[in-house]
Structure formats: C-alpha cells, structure tokens
Short mmCIF file of C-alpha atoms in Angstrom, two decimals:
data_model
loop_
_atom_site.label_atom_id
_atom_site.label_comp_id
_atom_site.label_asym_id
_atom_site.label_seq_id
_atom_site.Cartn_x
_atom_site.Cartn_y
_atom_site.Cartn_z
CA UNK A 98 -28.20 -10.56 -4.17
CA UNK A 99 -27.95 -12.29 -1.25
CA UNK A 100 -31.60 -13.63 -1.41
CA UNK A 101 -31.20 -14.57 -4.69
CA UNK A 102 -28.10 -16.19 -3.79
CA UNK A 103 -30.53 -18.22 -1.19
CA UNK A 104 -33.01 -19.20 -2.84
CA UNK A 105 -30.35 -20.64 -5.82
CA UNK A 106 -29.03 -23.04 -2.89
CA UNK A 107 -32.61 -23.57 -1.40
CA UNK A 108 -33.30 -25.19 -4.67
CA UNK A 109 -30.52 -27.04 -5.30
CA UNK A 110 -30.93 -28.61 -2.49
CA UNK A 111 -34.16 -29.58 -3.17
CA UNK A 112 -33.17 -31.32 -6.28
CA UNK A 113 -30.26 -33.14 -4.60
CA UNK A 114 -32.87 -34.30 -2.44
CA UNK A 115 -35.76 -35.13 -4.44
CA UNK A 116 -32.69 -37.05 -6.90
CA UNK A 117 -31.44 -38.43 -3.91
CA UNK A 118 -34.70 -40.06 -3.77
CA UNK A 119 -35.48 -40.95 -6.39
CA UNK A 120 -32.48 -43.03 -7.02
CA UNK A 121 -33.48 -44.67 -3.76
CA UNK A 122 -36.58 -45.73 -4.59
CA UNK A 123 -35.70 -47.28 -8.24
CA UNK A 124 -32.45 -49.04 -6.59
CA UNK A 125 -34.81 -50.52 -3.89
CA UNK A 126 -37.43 -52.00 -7.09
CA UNK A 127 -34.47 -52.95 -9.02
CA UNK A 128 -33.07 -55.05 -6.12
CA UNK A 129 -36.36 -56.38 -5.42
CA UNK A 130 -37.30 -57.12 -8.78
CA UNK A 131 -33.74 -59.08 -9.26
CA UNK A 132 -34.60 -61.42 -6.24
CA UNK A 133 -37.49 -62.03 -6.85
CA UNK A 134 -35.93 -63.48 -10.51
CA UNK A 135 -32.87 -65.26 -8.84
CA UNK A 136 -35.04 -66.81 -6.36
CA UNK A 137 -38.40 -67.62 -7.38
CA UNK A 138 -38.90 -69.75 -10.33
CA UNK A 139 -36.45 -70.60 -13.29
CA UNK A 140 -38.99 -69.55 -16.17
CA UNK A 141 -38.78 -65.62 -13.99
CA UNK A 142 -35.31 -66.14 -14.00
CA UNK A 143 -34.65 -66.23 -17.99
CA UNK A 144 -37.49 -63.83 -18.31
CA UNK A 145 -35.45 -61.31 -16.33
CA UNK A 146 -32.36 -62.05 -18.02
CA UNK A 147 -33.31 -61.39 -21.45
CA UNK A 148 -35.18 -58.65 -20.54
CA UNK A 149 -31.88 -57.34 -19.10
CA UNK A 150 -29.87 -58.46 -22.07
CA UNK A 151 -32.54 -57.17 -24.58
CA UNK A 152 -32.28 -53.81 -22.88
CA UNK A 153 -28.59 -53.59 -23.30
CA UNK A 154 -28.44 -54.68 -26.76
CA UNK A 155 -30.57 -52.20 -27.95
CA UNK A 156 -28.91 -49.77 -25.59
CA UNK A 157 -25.74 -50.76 -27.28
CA UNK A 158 -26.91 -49.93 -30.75
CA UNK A 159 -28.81 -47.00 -29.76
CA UNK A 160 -25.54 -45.50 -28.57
CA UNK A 161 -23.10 -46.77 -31.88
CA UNK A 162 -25.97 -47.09 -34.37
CA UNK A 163 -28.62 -44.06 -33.47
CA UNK A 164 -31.96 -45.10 -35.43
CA UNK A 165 -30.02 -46.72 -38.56
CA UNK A 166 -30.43 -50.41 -39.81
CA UNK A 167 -33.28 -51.61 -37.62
CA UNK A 168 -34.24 -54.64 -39.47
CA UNK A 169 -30.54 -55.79 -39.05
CA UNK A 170 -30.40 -54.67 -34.54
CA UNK A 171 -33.90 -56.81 -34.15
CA UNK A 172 -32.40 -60.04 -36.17
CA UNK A 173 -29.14 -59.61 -34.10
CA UNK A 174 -31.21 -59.49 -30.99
CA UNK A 175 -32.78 -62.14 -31.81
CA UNK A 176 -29.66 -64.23 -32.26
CA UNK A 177 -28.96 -63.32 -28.97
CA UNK A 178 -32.12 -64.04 -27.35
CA UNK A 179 -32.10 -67.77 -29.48
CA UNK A 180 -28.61 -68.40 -27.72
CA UNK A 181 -30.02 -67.40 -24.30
CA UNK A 182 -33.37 -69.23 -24.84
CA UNK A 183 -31.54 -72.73 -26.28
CA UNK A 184 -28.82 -72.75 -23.31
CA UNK A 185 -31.29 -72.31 -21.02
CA UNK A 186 -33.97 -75.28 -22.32
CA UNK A 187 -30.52 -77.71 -22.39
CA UNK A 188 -29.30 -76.67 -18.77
CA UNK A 189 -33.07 -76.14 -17.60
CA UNK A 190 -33.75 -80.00 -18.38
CA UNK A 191 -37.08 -78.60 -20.08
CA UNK A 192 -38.64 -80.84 -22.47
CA UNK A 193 -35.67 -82.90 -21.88
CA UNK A 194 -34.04 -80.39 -24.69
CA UNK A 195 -30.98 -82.45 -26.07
CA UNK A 196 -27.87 -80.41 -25.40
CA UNK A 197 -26.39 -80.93 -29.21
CA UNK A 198 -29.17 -78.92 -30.33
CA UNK A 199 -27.67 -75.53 -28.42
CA UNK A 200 -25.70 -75.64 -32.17
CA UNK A 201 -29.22 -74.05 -33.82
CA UNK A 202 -28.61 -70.37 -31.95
CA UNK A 203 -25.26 -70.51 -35.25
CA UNK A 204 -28.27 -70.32 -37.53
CA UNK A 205 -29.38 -66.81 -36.43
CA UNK A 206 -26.20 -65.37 -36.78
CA UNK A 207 -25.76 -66.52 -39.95
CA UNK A 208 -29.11 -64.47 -41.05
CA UNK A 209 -27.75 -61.31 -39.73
CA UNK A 210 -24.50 -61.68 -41.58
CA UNK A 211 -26.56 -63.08 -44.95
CA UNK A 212 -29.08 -59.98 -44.80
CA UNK A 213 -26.19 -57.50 -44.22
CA UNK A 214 -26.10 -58.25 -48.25
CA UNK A 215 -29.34 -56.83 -48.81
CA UNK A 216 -28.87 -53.86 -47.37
CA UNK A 217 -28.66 -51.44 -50.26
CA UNK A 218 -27.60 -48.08 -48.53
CA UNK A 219 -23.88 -49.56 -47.38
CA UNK A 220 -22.37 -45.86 -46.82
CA UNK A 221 -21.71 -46.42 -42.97
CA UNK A 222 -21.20 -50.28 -43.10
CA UNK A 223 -19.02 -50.27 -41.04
CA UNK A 224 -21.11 -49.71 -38.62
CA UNK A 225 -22.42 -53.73 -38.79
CA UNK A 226 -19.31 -54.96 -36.47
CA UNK A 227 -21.36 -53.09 -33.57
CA UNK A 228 -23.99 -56.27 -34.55
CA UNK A 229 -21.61 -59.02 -33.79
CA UNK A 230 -20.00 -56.77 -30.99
CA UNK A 231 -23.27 -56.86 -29.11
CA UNK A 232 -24.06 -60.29 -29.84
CA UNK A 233 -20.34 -61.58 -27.83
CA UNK A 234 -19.60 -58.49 -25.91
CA UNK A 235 -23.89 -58.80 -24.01
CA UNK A 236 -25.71 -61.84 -25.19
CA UNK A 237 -22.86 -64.23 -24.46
CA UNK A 238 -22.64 -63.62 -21.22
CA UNK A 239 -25.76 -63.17 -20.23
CA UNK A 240 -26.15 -66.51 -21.53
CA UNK A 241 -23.97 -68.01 -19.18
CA UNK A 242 -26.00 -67.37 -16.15
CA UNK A 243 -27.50 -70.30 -17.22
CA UNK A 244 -24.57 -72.24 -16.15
CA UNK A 245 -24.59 -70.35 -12.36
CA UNK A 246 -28.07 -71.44 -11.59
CA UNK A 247 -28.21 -75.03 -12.75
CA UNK A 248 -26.91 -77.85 -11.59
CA UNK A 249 -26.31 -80.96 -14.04
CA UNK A 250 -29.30 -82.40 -13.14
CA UNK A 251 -31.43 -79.39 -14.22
CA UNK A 252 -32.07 -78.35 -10.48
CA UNK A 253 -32.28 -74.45 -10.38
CA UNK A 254 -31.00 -72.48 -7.58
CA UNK A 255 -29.90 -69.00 -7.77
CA UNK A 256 -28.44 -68.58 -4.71
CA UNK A 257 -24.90 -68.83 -6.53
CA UNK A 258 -25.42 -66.16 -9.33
CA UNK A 259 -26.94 -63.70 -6.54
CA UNK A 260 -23.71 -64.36 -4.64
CA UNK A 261 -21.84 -63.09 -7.85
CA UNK A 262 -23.92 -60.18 -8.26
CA UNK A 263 -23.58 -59.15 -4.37
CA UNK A 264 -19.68 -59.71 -4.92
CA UNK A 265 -19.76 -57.49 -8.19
CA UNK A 266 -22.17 -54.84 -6.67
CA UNK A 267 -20.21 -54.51 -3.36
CA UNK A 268 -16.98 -54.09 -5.17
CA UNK A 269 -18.82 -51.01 -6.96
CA UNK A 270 -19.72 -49.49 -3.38
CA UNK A 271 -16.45 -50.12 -2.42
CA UNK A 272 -14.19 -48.28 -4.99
CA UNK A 273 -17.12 -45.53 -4.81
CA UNK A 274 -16.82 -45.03 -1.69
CA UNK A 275 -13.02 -45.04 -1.64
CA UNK A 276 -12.78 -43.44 -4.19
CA UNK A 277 -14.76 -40.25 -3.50
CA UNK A 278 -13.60 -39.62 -0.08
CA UNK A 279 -9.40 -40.52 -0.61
CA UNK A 280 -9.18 -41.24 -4.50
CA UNK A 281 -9.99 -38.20 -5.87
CA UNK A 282 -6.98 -36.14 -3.38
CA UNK A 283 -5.03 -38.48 -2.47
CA UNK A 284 -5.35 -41.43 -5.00
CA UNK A 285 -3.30 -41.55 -8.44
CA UNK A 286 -6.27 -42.13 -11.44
CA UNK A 287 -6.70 -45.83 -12.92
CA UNK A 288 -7.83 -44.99 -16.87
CA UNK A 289 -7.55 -41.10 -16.95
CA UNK A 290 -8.06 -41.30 -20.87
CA UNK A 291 -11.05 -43.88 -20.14
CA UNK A 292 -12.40 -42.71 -16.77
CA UNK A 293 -10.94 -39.43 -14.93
CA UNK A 294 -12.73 -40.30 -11.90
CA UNK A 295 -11.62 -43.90 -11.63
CA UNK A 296 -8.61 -43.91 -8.89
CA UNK A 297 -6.31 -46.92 -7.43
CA UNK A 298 -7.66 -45.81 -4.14
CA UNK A 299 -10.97 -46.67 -5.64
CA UNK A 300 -9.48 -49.61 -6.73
CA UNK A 301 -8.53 -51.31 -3.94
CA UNK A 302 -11.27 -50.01 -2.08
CA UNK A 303 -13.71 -52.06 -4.13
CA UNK A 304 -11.10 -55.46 -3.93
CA UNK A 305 -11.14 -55.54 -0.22
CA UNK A 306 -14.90 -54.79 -0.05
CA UNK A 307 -15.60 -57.53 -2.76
CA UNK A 308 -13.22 -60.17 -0.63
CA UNK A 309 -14.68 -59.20 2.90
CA UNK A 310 -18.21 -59.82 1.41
CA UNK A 311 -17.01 -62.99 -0.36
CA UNK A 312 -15.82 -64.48 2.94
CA UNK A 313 -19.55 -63.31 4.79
CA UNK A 314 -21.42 -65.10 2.47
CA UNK A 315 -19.47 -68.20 2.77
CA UNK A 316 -20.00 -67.66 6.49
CA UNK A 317 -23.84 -67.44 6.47
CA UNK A 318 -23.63 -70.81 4.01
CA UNK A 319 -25.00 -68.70 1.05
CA UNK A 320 -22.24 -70.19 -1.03
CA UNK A 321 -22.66 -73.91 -1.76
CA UNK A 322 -21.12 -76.33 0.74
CA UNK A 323 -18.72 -77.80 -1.29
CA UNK A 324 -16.98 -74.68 -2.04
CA UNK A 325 -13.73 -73.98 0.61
CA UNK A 326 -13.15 -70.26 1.53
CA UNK A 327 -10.18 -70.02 -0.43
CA UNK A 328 -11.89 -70.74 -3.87
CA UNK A 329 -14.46 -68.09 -2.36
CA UNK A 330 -11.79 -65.95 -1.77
CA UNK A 331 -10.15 -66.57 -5.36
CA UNK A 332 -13.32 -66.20 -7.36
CA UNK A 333 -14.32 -62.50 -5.43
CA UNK A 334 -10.73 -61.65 -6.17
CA UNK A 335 -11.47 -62.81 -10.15
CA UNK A 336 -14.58 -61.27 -10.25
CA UNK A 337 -13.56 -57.79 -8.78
CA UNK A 338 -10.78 -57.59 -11.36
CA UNK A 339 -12.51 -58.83 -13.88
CA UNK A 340 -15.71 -56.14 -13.24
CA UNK A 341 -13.36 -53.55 -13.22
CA UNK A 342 -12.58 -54.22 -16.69
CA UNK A 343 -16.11 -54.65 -17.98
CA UNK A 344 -16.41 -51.26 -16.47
CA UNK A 345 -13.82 -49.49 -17.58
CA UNK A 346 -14.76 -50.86 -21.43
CA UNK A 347 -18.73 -49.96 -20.96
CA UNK A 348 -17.10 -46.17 -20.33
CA UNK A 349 -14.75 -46.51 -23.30
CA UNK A 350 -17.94 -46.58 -25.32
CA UNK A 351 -19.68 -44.29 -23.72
CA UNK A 352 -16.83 -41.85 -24.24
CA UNK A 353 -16.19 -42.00 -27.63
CA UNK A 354 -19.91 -41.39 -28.83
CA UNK A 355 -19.72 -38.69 -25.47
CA UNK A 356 -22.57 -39.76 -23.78
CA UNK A 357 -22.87 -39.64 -19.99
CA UNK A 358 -25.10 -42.57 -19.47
CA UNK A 359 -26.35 -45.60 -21.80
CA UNK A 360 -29.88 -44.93 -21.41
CA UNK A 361 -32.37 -43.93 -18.59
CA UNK A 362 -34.68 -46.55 -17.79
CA UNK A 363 -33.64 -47.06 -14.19
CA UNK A 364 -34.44 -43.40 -13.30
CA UNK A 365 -31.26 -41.93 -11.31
CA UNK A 366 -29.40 -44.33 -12.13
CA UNK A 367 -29.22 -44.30 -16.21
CA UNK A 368 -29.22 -47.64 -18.48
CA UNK A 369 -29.17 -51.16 -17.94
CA UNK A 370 -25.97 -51.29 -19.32
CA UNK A 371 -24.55 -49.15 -17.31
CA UNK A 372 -25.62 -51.52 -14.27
CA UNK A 373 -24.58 -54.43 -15.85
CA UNK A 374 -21.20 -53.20 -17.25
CA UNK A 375 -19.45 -54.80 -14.57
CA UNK A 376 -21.17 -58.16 -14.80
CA UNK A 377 -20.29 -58.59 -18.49
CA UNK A 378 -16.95 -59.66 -17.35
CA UNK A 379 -17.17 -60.57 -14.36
CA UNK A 380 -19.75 -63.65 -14.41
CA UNK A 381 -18.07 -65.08 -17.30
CA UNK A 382 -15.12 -65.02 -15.48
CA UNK A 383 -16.96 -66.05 -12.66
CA UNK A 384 -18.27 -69.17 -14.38
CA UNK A 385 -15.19 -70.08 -16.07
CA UNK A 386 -12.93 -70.54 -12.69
CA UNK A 387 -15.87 -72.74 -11.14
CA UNK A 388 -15.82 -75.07 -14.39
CA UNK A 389 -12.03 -75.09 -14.31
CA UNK A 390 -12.15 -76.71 -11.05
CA UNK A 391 -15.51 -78.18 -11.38
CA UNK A 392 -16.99 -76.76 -8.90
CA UNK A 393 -20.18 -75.78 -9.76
CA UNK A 394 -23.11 -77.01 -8.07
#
C-alpha cells in the first residue's frame, strides 16, 4: 500500500509539473505573439485582433449554440469582423477611408437578422439573441482598440493599448495571488453564485496591484506625456473594476452551460475568451474615460 501510495504522488507530481510547464511555455508565446502585434506594424495589429475576436465569437457560440445554425454564427462573425475591419480603415487613415462610411458594418447585421427568416427549423430560436449577444458583448469592443492605438492623424502606436492590457493582466495576478493565499481563509467570497473562488481579498489584491503598475508605467514614460498620474491612476482604478466585471460575466456563462473553460486553444490555459474576459470591459471603459477628457493620443 504504501508503494502504491508513492508512486500515486510520484505521478501527480509529474503532471503538476509537466502542466506547470506547459502553461509556461504557451503564456510566454502568447505574450510574445501579442507584442509583437501591439508593436510592430498596424496591418499585424488588426490581424491579431480579429483573430482574437474571431476566436471568441465562435467560442461564444460553441458554448450557447453547440454545432446548431452555422450559416447564421459565420454571417454574425462576419458582421463583427466588417465593424472591426471599417473602424480600423477610418482610424488607420488607409486609403484615406472616409469616416461616414464606418455606417456600412449596419448592413451586415441586418443580413443576420433578415436570414434568421429563412431558417425553417425555428424550435430553439431563441437561441438567435446569443448572435447579437456576441456581436456587442466581443466584436464591439474589440473594435475599439482601434481607438487606443491611433491617434487622429492615423499615426499608430500601441504603446497605450499594451499599457491597458498590462493594467488588466496585473490586476488578474493580483487578486490571484491574494486571493489564493488570504481569500480563500480569511477573505469573505465576491459572486459565490457566479464564482465560489472569487474573494474581496482577491479583490483588492488585484486593485492595488493594477494601481501600483499604473503609476510604474507612467514612471518609465510608457504612458503618453500628456497624461498626469492622476488620470493614470483613475483609468487603472476604472479598468480594474471594470475587468472584474467582464470577468465575473464570462463565468456567468460558463456556469450556466457548466463548462470549466471556453475552449482550449491556449494549452493550460483554456480559451481565448477566457483570457480576454476581462478586457471586454475593461478597454471599453478604458477608451471611454480617455475620450471623456480627450485625452487620447
């Protein structure tokens, strides 16, 4: 028994290890494959956003639509990708794309609603909100990453958007690491019906990371100069919040079709929409504050 007993924790340990791994090695090409997209070129840049975005919408209805109304996902995609593609020509300044013409992405949408008509088998029809759910809930903001790395003379930098995703990821570290070594004995939970593992300990954890990183990157000048620390300090403080949200609504989902993870194409670490969860609220809120105050670069 006790040998047995052994060699049961000999391999566990080996498979904590080699996962260990393995999450460390896709993490490391997913960070390096998102500079080199927020840094490089602006045509890389939308590539790897609506390869992100097209991931997570058909993420999205994999996990609320299984393998039902295909024709209907791709044309809703599509929508989403036109929207994406149309924002980015008019902030992009390529081919001198005329800004009223953004107004065309309407037309797509309109095609998904006009061929949900055609469909003859209606029984689960309901079931055609998750198309217009994906469409605002991923595709919008994704699209407005657009507005993060361009300024209004078409000059792309994404300096600023990496700065939001540094501020979202660091807030994630933060309640993680909070949150597993005081939340889950000491800390009262955030969403128990949403997310029993979420804690306030967590919580604040991941605010006072996100804030302490927020004023470092103003400090090393990744921030543009006209920005003061305070609005730093006030936009980390919007964002955390803000991706907290986004998170706790990604697990909402995933709850009530019980699935653990959206998909598994980041291996260790599960869907794109589970990475991006947070960002779906966050950068819009993001965006919003800096065009309040018209700040943006």
């Amino acid at each position: 028994m006790p040998v047995r007993w052994r060699m049961c924790r000999e391999k566990k340990w080996q498979m904590k290890n080699k996962n260990l791994i393995v999450r460390t090695l896709s993490g490391a090409g997913f960070v390096a494959v998102m500079l080199a997209g927020l840094l490089l070129d602006k045509f890389l840049f939308a590539a790897l956003m609506l390869f992100i975005m097209v991931t997570m919408m058909h993420e999205f209805f994999k996990m609320t639509m299984g393998d039902e109304y295909r024709f209907s996902r791709s044309l809703a995609i599509f929508a989403g990708v036109t929207l994406f593609c149309l924002t980015f020509f008019y902030r992009g300044h390529v081919w001198n794309f005329p800004g009223r013409l953004v107004i065309l992405a309407v037309i797509p949408l309109f095609l998904v609603m006009v061929n949900s008509l055609y469909v003859k088998d209606k029984t689960d029809f309901g079931k055609f909100a998750n198309l217009y759910t994906a469409i605002l809930y991923i595709a919008v903001p994704m699209t407005l990453t657009n507005f993060a790395v361009f300024s209004s003379d078409g000059t792309f930098s994404g300096l600023l958007l990496l700065c939001f995703f540094i501020i979202i990821w660091s807030s994630d570290v933060g309640a993680y690491l909070f949150g597993i070594t005081l939340g889950q004995r000491f800390g009262k939970k955030l969403f128990p019906e949403v997310s029993p593992k979420k804690s306030w300990v967590g919580f604040w954890g991941g605010f006072m990371m996100s804030v302490i990183v927020a004023v470092v990157l103003y400090l090393t000048g990744l921030f543009p100069q006209s920005y003061s620390l305070t609005k730093c300090i006030v936009l980390a403080v919007i964002m955390n919040v803000s991706g907290v949200y986004g998170d706790l609504v990604e697990s909402q989902w995933k709850r009530h079709y019980a699935l653990k993870d959206s998909g598994r194409i980041i291996p260790g670490h599960g869907g794109m929409l589970d990475r991006f969860d947070s960002a779906l609220f966050a950068i819009p809120m993001g965006v919003i504050y800096l065009l309040i105050y018209n700040i943006l670069w």
